PDB file of C-alpha atoms in Angstrom:
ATOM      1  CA  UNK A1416      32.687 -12.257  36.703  1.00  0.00           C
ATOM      2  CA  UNK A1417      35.991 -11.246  37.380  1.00  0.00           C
ATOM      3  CA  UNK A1418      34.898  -7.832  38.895  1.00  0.00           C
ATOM      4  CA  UNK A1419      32.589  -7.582  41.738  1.00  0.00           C
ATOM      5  CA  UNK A1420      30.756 -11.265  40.941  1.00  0.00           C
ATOM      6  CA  UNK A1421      34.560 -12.753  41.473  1.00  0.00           C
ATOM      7  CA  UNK A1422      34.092 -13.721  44.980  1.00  0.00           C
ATOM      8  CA  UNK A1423      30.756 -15.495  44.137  1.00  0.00           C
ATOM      9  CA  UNK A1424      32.680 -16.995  40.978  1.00  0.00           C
ATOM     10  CA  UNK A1425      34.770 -18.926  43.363  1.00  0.00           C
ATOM     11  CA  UNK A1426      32.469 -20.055  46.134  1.00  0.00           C
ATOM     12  CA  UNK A1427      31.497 -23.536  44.625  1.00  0.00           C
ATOM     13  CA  UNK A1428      33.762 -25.855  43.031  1.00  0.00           C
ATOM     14  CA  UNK A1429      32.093 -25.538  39.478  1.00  0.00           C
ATOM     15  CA  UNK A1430      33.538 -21.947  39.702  1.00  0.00           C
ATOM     16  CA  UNK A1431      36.991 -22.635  40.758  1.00  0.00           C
ATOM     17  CA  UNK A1432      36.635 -25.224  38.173  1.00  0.00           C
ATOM     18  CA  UNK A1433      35.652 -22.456  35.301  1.00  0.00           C
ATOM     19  CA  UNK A1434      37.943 -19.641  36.702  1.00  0.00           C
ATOM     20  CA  UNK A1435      40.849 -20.177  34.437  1.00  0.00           C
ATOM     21  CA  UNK A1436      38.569 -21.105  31.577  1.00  0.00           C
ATOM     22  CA  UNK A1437      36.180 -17.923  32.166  1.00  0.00           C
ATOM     23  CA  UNK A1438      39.586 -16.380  32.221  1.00  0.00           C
ATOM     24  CA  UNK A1439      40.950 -17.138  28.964  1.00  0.00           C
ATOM     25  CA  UNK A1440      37.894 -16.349  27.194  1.00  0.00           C
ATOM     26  CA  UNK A1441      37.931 -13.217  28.529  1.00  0.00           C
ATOM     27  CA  UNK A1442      41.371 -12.476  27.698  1.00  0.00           C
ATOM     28  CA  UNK A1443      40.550 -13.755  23.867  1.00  0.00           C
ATOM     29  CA  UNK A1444      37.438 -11.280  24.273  1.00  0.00           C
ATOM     30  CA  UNK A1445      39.902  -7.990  25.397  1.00  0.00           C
ATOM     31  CA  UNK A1446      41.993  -8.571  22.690  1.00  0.00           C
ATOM     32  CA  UNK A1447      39.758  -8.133  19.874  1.00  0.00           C
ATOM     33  CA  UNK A1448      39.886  -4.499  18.133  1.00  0.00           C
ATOM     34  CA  UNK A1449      38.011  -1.954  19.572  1.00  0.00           C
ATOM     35  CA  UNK A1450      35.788  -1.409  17.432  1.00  0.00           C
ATOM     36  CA  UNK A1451      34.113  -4.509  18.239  1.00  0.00           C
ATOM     37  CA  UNK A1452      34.124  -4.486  21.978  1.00  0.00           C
ATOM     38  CA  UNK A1453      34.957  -0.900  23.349  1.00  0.00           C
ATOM     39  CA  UNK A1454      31.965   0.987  24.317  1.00  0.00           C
ATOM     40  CA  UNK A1455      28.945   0.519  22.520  1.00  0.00           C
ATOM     41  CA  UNK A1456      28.204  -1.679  20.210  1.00  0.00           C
ATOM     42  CA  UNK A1457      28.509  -0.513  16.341  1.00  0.00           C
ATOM     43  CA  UNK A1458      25.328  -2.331  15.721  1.00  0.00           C
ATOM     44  CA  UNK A1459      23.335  -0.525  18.881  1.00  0.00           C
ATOM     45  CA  UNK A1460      25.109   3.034  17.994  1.00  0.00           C
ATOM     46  CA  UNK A1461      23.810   2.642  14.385  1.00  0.00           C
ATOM     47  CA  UNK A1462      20.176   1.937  15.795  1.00  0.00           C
ATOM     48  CA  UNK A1463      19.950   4.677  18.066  1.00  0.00           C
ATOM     49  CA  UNK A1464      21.330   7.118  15.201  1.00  0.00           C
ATOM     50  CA  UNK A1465      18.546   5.557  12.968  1.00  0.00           C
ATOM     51  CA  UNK A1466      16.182   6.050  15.638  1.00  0.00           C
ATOM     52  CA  UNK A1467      17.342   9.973  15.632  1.00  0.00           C
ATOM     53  CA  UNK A1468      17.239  10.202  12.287  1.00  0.00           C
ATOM     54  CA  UNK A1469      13.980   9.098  11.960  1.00  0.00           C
ATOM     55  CA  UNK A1470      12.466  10.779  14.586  1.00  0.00           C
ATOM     56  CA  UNK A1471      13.604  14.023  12.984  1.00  0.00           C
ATOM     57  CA  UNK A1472      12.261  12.866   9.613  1.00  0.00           C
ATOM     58  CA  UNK A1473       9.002  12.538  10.999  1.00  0.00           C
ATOM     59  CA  UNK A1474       9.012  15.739  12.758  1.00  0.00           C
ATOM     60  CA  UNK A1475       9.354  17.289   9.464  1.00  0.00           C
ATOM     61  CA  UNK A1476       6.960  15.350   7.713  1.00  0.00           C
ATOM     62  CA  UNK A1477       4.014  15.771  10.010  1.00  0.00           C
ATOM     63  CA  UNK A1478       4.907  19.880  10.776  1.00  0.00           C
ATOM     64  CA  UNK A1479       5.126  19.986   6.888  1.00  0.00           C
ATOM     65  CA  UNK A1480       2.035  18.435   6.658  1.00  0.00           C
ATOM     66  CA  UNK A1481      -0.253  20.590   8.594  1.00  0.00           C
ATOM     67  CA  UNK A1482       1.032  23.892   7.214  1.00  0.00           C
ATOM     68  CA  UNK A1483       0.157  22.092   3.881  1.00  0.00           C
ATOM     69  CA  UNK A1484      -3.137  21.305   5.201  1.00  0.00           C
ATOM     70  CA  UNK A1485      -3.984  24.748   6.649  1.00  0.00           C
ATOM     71  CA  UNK A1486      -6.126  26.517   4.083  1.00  0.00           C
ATOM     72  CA  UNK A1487      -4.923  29.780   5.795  1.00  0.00           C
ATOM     73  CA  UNK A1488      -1.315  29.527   5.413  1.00  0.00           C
ATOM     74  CA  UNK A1489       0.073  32.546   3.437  1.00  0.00           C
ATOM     75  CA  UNK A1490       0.941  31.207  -0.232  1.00  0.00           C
ATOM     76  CA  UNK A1491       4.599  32.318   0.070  1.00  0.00           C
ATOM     77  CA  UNK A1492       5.093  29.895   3.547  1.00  0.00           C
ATOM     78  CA  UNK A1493       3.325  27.051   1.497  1.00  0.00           C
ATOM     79  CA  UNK A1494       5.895  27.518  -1.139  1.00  0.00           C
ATOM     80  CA  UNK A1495       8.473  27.247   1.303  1.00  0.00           C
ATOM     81  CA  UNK A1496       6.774  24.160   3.188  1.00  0.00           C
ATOM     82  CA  UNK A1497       6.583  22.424  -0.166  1.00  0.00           C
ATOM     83  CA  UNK A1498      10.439  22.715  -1.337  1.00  0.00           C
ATOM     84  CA  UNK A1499      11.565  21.645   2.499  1.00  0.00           C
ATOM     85  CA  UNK A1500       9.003  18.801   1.825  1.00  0.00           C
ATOM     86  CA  UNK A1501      10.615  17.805  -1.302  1.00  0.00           C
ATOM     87  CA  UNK A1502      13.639  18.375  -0.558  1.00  0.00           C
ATOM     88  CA  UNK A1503      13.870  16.397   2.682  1.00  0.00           C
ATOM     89  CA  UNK A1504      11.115  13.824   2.871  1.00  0.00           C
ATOM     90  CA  UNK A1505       8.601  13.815   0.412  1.00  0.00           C
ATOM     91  CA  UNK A1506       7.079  10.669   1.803  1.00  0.00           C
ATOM     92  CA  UNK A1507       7.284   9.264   4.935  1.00  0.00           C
ATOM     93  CA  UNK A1508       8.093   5.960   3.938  1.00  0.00           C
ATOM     94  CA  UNK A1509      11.232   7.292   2.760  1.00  0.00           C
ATOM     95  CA  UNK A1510      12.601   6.655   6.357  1.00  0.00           C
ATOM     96  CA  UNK A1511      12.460   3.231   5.794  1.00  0.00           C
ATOM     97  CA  UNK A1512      15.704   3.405   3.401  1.00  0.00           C
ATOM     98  CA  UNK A1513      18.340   1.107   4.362  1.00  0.00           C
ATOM     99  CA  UNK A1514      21.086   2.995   6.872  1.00  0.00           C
ATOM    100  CA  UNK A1515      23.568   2.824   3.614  1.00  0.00           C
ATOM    101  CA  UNK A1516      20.846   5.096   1.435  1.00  0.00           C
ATOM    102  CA  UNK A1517      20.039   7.394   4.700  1.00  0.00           C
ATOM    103  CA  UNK A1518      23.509   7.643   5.030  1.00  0.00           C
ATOM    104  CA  UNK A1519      24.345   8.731   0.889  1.00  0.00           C
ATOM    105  CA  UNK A1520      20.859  10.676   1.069  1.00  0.00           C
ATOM    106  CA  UNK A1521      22.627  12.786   3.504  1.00  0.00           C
ATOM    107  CA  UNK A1522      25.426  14.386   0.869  1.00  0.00           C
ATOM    108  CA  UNK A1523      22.391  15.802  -0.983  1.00  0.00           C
ATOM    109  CA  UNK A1524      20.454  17.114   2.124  1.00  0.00           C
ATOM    110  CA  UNK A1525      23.239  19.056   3.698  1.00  0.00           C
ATOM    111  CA  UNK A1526      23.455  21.243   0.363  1.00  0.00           C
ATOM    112  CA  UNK A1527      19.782  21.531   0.718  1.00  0.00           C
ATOM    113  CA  UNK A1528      20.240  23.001   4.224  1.00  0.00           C
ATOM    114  CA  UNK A1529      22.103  25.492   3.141  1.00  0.00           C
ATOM    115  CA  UNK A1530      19.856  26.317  -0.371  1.00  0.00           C
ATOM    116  CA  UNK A1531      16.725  26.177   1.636  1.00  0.00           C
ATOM    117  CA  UNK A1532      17.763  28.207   4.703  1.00  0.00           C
ATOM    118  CA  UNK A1533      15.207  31.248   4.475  1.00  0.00           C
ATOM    119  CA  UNK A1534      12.509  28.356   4.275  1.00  0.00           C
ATOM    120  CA  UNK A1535      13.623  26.552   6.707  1.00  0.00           C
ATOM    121  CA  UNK A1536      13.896  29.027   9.578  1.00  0.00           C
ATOM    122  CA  UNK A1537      10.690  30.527   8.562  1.00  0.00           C
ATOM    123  CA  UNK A1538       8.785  27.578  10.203  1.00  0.00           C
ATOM    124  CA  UNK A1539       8.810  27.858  13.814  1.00  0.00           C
ATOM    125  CA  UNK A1540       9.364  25.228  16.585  1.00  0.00           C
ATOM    126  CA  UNK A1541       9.041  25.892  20.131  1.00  0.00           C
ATOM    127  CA  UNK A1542      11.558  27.046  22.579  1.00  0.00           C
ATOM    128  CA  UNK A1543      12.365  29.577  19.298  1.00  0.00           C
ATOM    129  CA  UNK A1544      13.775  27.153  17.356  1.00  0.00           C
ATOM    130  CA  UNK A1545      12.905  26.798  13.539  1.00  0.00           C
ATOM    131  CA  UNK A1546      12.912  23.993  11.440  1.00  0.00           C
ATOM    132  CA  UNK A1547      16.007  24.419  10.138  1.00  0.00           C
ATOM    133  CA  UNK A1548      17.082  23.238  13.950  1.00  0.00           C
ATOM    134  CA  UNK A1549      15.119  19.873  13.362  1.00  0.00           C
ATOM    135  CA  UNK A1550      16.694  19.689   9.967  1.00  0.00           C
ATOM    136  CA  UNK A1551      20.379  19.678  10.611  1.00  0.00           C
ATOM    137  CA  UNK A1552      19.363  17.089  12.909  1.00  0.00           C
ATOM    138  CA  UNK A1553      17.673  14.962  10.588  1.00  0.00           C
ATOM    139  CA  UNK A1554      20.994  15.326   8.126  1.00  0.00           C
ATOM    140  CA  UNK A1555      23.372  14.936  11.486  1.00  0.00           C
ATOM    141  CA  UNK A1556      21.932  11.691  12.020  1.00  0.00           C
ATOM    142  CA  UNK A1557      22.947  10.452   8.504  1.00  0.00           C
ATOM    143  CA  UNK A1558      26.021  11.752   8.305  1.00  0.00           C
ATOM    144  CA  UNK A1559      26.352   9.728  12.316  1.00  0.00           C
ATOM    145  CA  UNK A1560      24.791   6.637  10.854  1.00  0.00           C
ATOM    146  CA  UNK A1561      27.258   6.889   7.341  1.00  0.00           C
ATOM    147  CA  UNK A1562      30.625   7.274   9.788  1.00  0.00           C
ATOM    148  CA  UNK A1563      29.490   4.425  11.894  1.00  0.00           C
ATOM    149  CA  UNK A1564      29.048   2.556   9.040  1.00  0.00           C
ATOM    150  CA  UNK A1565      32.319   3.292   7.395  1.00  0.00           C
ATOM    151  CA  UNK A1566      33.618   2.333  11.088  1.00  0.00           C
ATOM    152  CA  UNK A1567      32.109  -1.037  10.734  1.00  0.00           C
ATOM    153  CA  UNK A1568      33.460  -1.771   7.134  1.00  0.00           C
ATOM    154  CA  UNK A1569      37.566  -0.207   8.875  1.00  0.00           C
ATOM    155  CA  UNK A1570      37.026  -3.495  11.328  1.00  0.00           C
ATOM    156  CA  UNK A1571      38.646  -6.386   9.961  1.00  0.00           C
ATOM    157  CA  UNK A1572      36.489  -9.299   8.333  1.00  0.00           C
ATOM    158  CA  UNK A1573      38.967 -11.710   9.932  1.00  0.00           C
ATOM    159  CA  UNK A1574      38.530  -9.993  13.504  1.00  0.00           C
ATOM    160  CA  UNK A1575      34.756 -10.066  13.410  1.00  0.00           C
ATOM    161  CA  UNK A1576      34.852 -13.843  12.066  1.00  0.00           C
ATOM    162  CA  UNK A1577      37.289 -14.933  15.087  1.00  0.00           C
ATOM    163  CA  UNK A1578      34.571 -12.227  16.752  1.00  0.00           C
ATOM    164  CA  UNK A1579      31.878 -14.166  16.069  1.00  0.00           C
ATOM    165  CA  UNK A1580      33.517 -17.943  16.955  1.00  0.00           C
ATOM    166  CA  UNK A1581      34.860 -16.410  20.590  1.00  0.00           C
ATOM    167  CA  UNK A1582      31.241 -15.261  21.559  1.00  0.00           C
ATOM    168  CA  UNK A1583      29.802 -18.533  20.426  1.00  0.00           C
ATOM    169  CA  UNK A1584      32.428 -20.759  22.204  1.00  0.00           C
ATOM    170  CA  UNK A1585      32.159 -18.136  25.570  1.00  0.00           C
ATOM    171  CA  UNK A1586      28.960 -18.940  25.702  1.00  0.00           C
ATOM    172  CA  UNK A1587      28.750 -22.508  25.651  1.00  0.00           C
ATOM    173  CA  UNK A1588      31.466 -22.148  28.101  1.00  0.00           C
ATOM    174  CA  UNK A1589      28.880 -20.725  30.239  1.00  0.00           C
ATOM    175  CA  UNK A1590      26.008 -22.733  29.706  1.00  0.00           C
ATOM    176  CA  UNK A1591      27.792 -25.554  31.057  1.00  0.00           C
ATOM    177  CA  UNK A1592      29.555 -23.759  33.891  1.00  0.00           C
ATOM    178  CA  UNK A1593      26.261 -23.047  34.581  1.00  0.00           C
ATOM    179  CA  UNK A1594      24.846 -26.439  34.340  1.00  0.00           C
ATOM    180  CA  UNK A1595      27.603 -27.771  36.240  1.00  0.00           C
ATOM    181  CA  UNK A1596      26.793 -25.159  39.475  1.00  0.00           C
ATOM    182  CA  UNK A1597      23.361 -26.207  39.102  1.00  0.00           C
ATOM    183  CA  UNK A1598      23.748 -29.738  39.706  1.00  0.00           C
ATOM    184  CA  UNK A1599      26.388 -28.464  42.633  1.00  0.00           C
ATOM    185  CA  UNK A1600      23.831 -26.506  44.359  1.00  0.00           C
ATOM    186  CA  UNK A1601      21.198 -29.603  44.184  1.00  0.00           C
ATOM    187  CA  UNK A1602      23.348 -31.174  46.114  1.00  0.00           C
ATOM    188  CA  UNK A1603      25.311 -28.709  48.454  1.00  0.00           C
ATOM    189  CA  UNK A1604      23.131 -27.533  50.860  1.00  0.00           C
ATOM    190  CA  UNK A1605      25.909 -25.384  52.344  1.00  0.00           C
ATOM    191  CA  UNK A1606      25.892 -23.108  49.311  1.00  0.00           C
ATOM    192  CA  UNK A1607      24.051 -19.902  49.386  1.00  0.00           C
ATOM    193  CA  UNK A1608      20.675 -20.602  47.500  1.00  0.00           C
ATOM    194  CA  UNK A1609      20.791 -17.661  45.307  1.00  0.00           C
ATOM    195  CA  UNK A1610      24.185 -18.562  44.140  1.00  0.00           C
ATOM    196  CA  UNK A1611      23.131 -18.522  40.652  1.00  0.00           C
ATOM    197  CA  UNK A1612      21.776 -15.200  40.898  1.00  0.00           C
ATOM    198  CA  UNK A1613      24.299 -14.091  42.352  1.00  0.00           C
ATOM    199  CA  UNK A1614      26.995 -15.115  39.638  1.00  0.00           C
ATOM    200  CA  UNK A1615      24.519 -14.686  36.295  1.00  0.00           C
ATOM    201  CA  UNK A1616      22.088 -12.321  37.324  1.00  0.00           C
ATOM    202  CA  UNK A1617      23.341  -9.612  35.178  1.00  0.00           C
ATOM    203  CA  UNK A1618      23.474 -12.173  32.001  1.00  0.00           C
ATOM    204  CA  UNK A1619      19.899 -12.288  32.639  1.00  0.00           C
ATOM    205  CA  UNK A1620      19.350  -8.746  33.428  1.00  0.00           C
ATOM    206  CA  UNK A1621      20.696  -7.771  30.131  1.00  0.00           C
ATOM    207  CA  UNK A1622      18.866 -10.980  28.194  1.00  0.00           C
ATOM    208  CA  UNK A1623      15.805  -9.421  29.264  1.00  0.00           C
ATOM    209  CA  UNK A1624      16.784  -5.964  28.355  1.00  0.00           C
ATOM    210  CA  UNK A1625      17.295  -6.959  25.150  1.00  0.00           C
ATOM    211  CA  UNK A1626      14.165  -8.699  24.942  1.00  0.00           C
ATOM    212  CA  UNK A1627      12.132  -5.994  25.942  1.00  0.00           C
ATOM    213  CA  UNK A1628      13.910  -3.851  23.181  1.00  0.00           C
ATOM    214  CA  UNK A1629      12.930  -6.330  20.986  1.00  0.00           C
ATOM    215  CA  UNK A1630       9.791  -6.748  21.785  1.00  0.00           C
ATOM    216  CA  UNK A1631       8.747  -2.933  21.733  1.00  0.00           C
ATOM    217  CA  UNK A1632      10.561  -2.638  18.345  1.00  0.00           C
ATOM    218  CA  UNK A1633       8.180  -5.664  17.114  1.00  0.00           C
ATOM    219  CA  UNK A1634       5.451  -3.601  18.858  1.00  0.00           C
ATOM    220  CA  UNK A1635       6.002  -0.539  16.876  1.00  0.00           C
ATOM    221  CA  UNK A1636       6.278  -2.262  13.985  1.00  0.00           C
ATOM    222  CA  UNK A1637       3.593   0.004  12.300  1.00  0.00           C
ATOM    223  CA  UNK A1638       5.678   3.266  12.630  1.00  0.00           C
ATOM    224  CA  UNK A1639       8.525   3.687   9.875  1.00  0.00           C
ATOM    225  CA  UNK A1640      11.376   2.348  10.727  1.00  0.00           C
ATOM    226  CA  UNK A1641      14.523   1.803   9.004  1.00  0.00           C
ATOM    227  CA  UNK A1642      14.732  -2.586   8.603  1.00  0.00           C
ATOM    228  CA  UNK A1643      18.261  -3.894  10.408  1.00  0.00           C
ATOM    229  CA  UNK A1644      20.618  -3.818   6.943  1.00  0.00           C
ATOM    230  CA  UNK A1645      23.500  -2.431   6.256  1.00  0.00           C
TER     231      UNK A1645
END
């Protein structure tokens, strides 16, 4: 709102009215650490390492799992299928561990990487890659998901409490700024008519963004899936 939405901020009196209040939370908003407002969200960067992590994982499973189920695979390659499959993901609800036992499972697996090389880069994966490719992904994306975490835990409890209180308070600040320019525009004709759009569409872009994430993640709740703990 105080980028390129300013000018549309201002139009009606509810927004001049707001301005300075909008203003102030924002200013309460910058000054929080970085950690919980620059870039990303810790939360969201987590996920999407998760999400890596698992995808790997069941990679690995499933490629281990038809070599195993081959009856023409050469007894020394289902040896080595069957110590990467131990070693890495002996069941595939193992990638439903909580991020914190991905994230210590990952100590383990990247002195398994190294022990299991030959194995490892005997399986092929297209575009020449081996599985050993697929596995220091799958122990990349715990060791991402353990940093972020130990990110999360640097940011002080304090910070995210006052955190927490800001967002709530900016938020009923909006709700009735918006309230307020709705009643304006019932009964200011001269105002543009998408005037609300054009101050909170992007709120409600990214509301329904989120939603949509959501509801796929509800969707897919059949695949494994780490739950949303620490």
């Amino acid at each position: 709102m105080f980028g390129p939405r300013h000018a549309a901020l201002v139009v009606s009196g509810a927004g001049k009215t707001y301005e300075s209040i909008l203003l102030a939370k924002k200013q309460q908003i910058d000054a929080l650490p970085g950690a919980l407002t620059g870039g990303k969200p810790l939360a969201e960067s987590i996920a999407e390492a998760d999400d890596e992590h698992d995808g790997f994982g069941a990679a690995i499973w499933h490629v281990t799992e038809a070599y195993m189920r081959c009856p023409k695979v050469p007894a020394h390659v289902r040896a080595a299928v069957e110590r990467v499959r131990a070693a890495f993901i002996p069941q595939l609800d193992d990638l439903r561990a909580s991020y914190v036992e991905e994230a210590h499972a990952a100590f383990e697996h990247r002195k398994q990487i190294e022990e299991l090389k030959a194995d490892l880069q005997l399986i092929p994966i297209a575009d020449g890659l081996t599985l050993l490719d697929w596995a220091e992904g799958y122990v990349g994306a715990a060791e991402q998901i353990g940093a972020l975490l130990s990110q999360r835990a640097d940011v002080d409890t304090g910070a995210r409490r006052d955190a927490g209180r800001i967002r709530t308070a900016t938020l009923a600040v909006l709700g009735r700024f918006r309230g307020a320019l709705g009643d304006e525009l019932a009964v200011n004709a001269a105002l543009p008519r998408d005037l609300d759009a054009q101050v909170f569409g992007l709120f409600d872009q990214l509301d329904q963004m989120r939603a949509d994430a959501l509801a796929g993640k509800k969707a897919s709740a059949g695949e494994p899936a780490s739950p949303e703990t620490p």
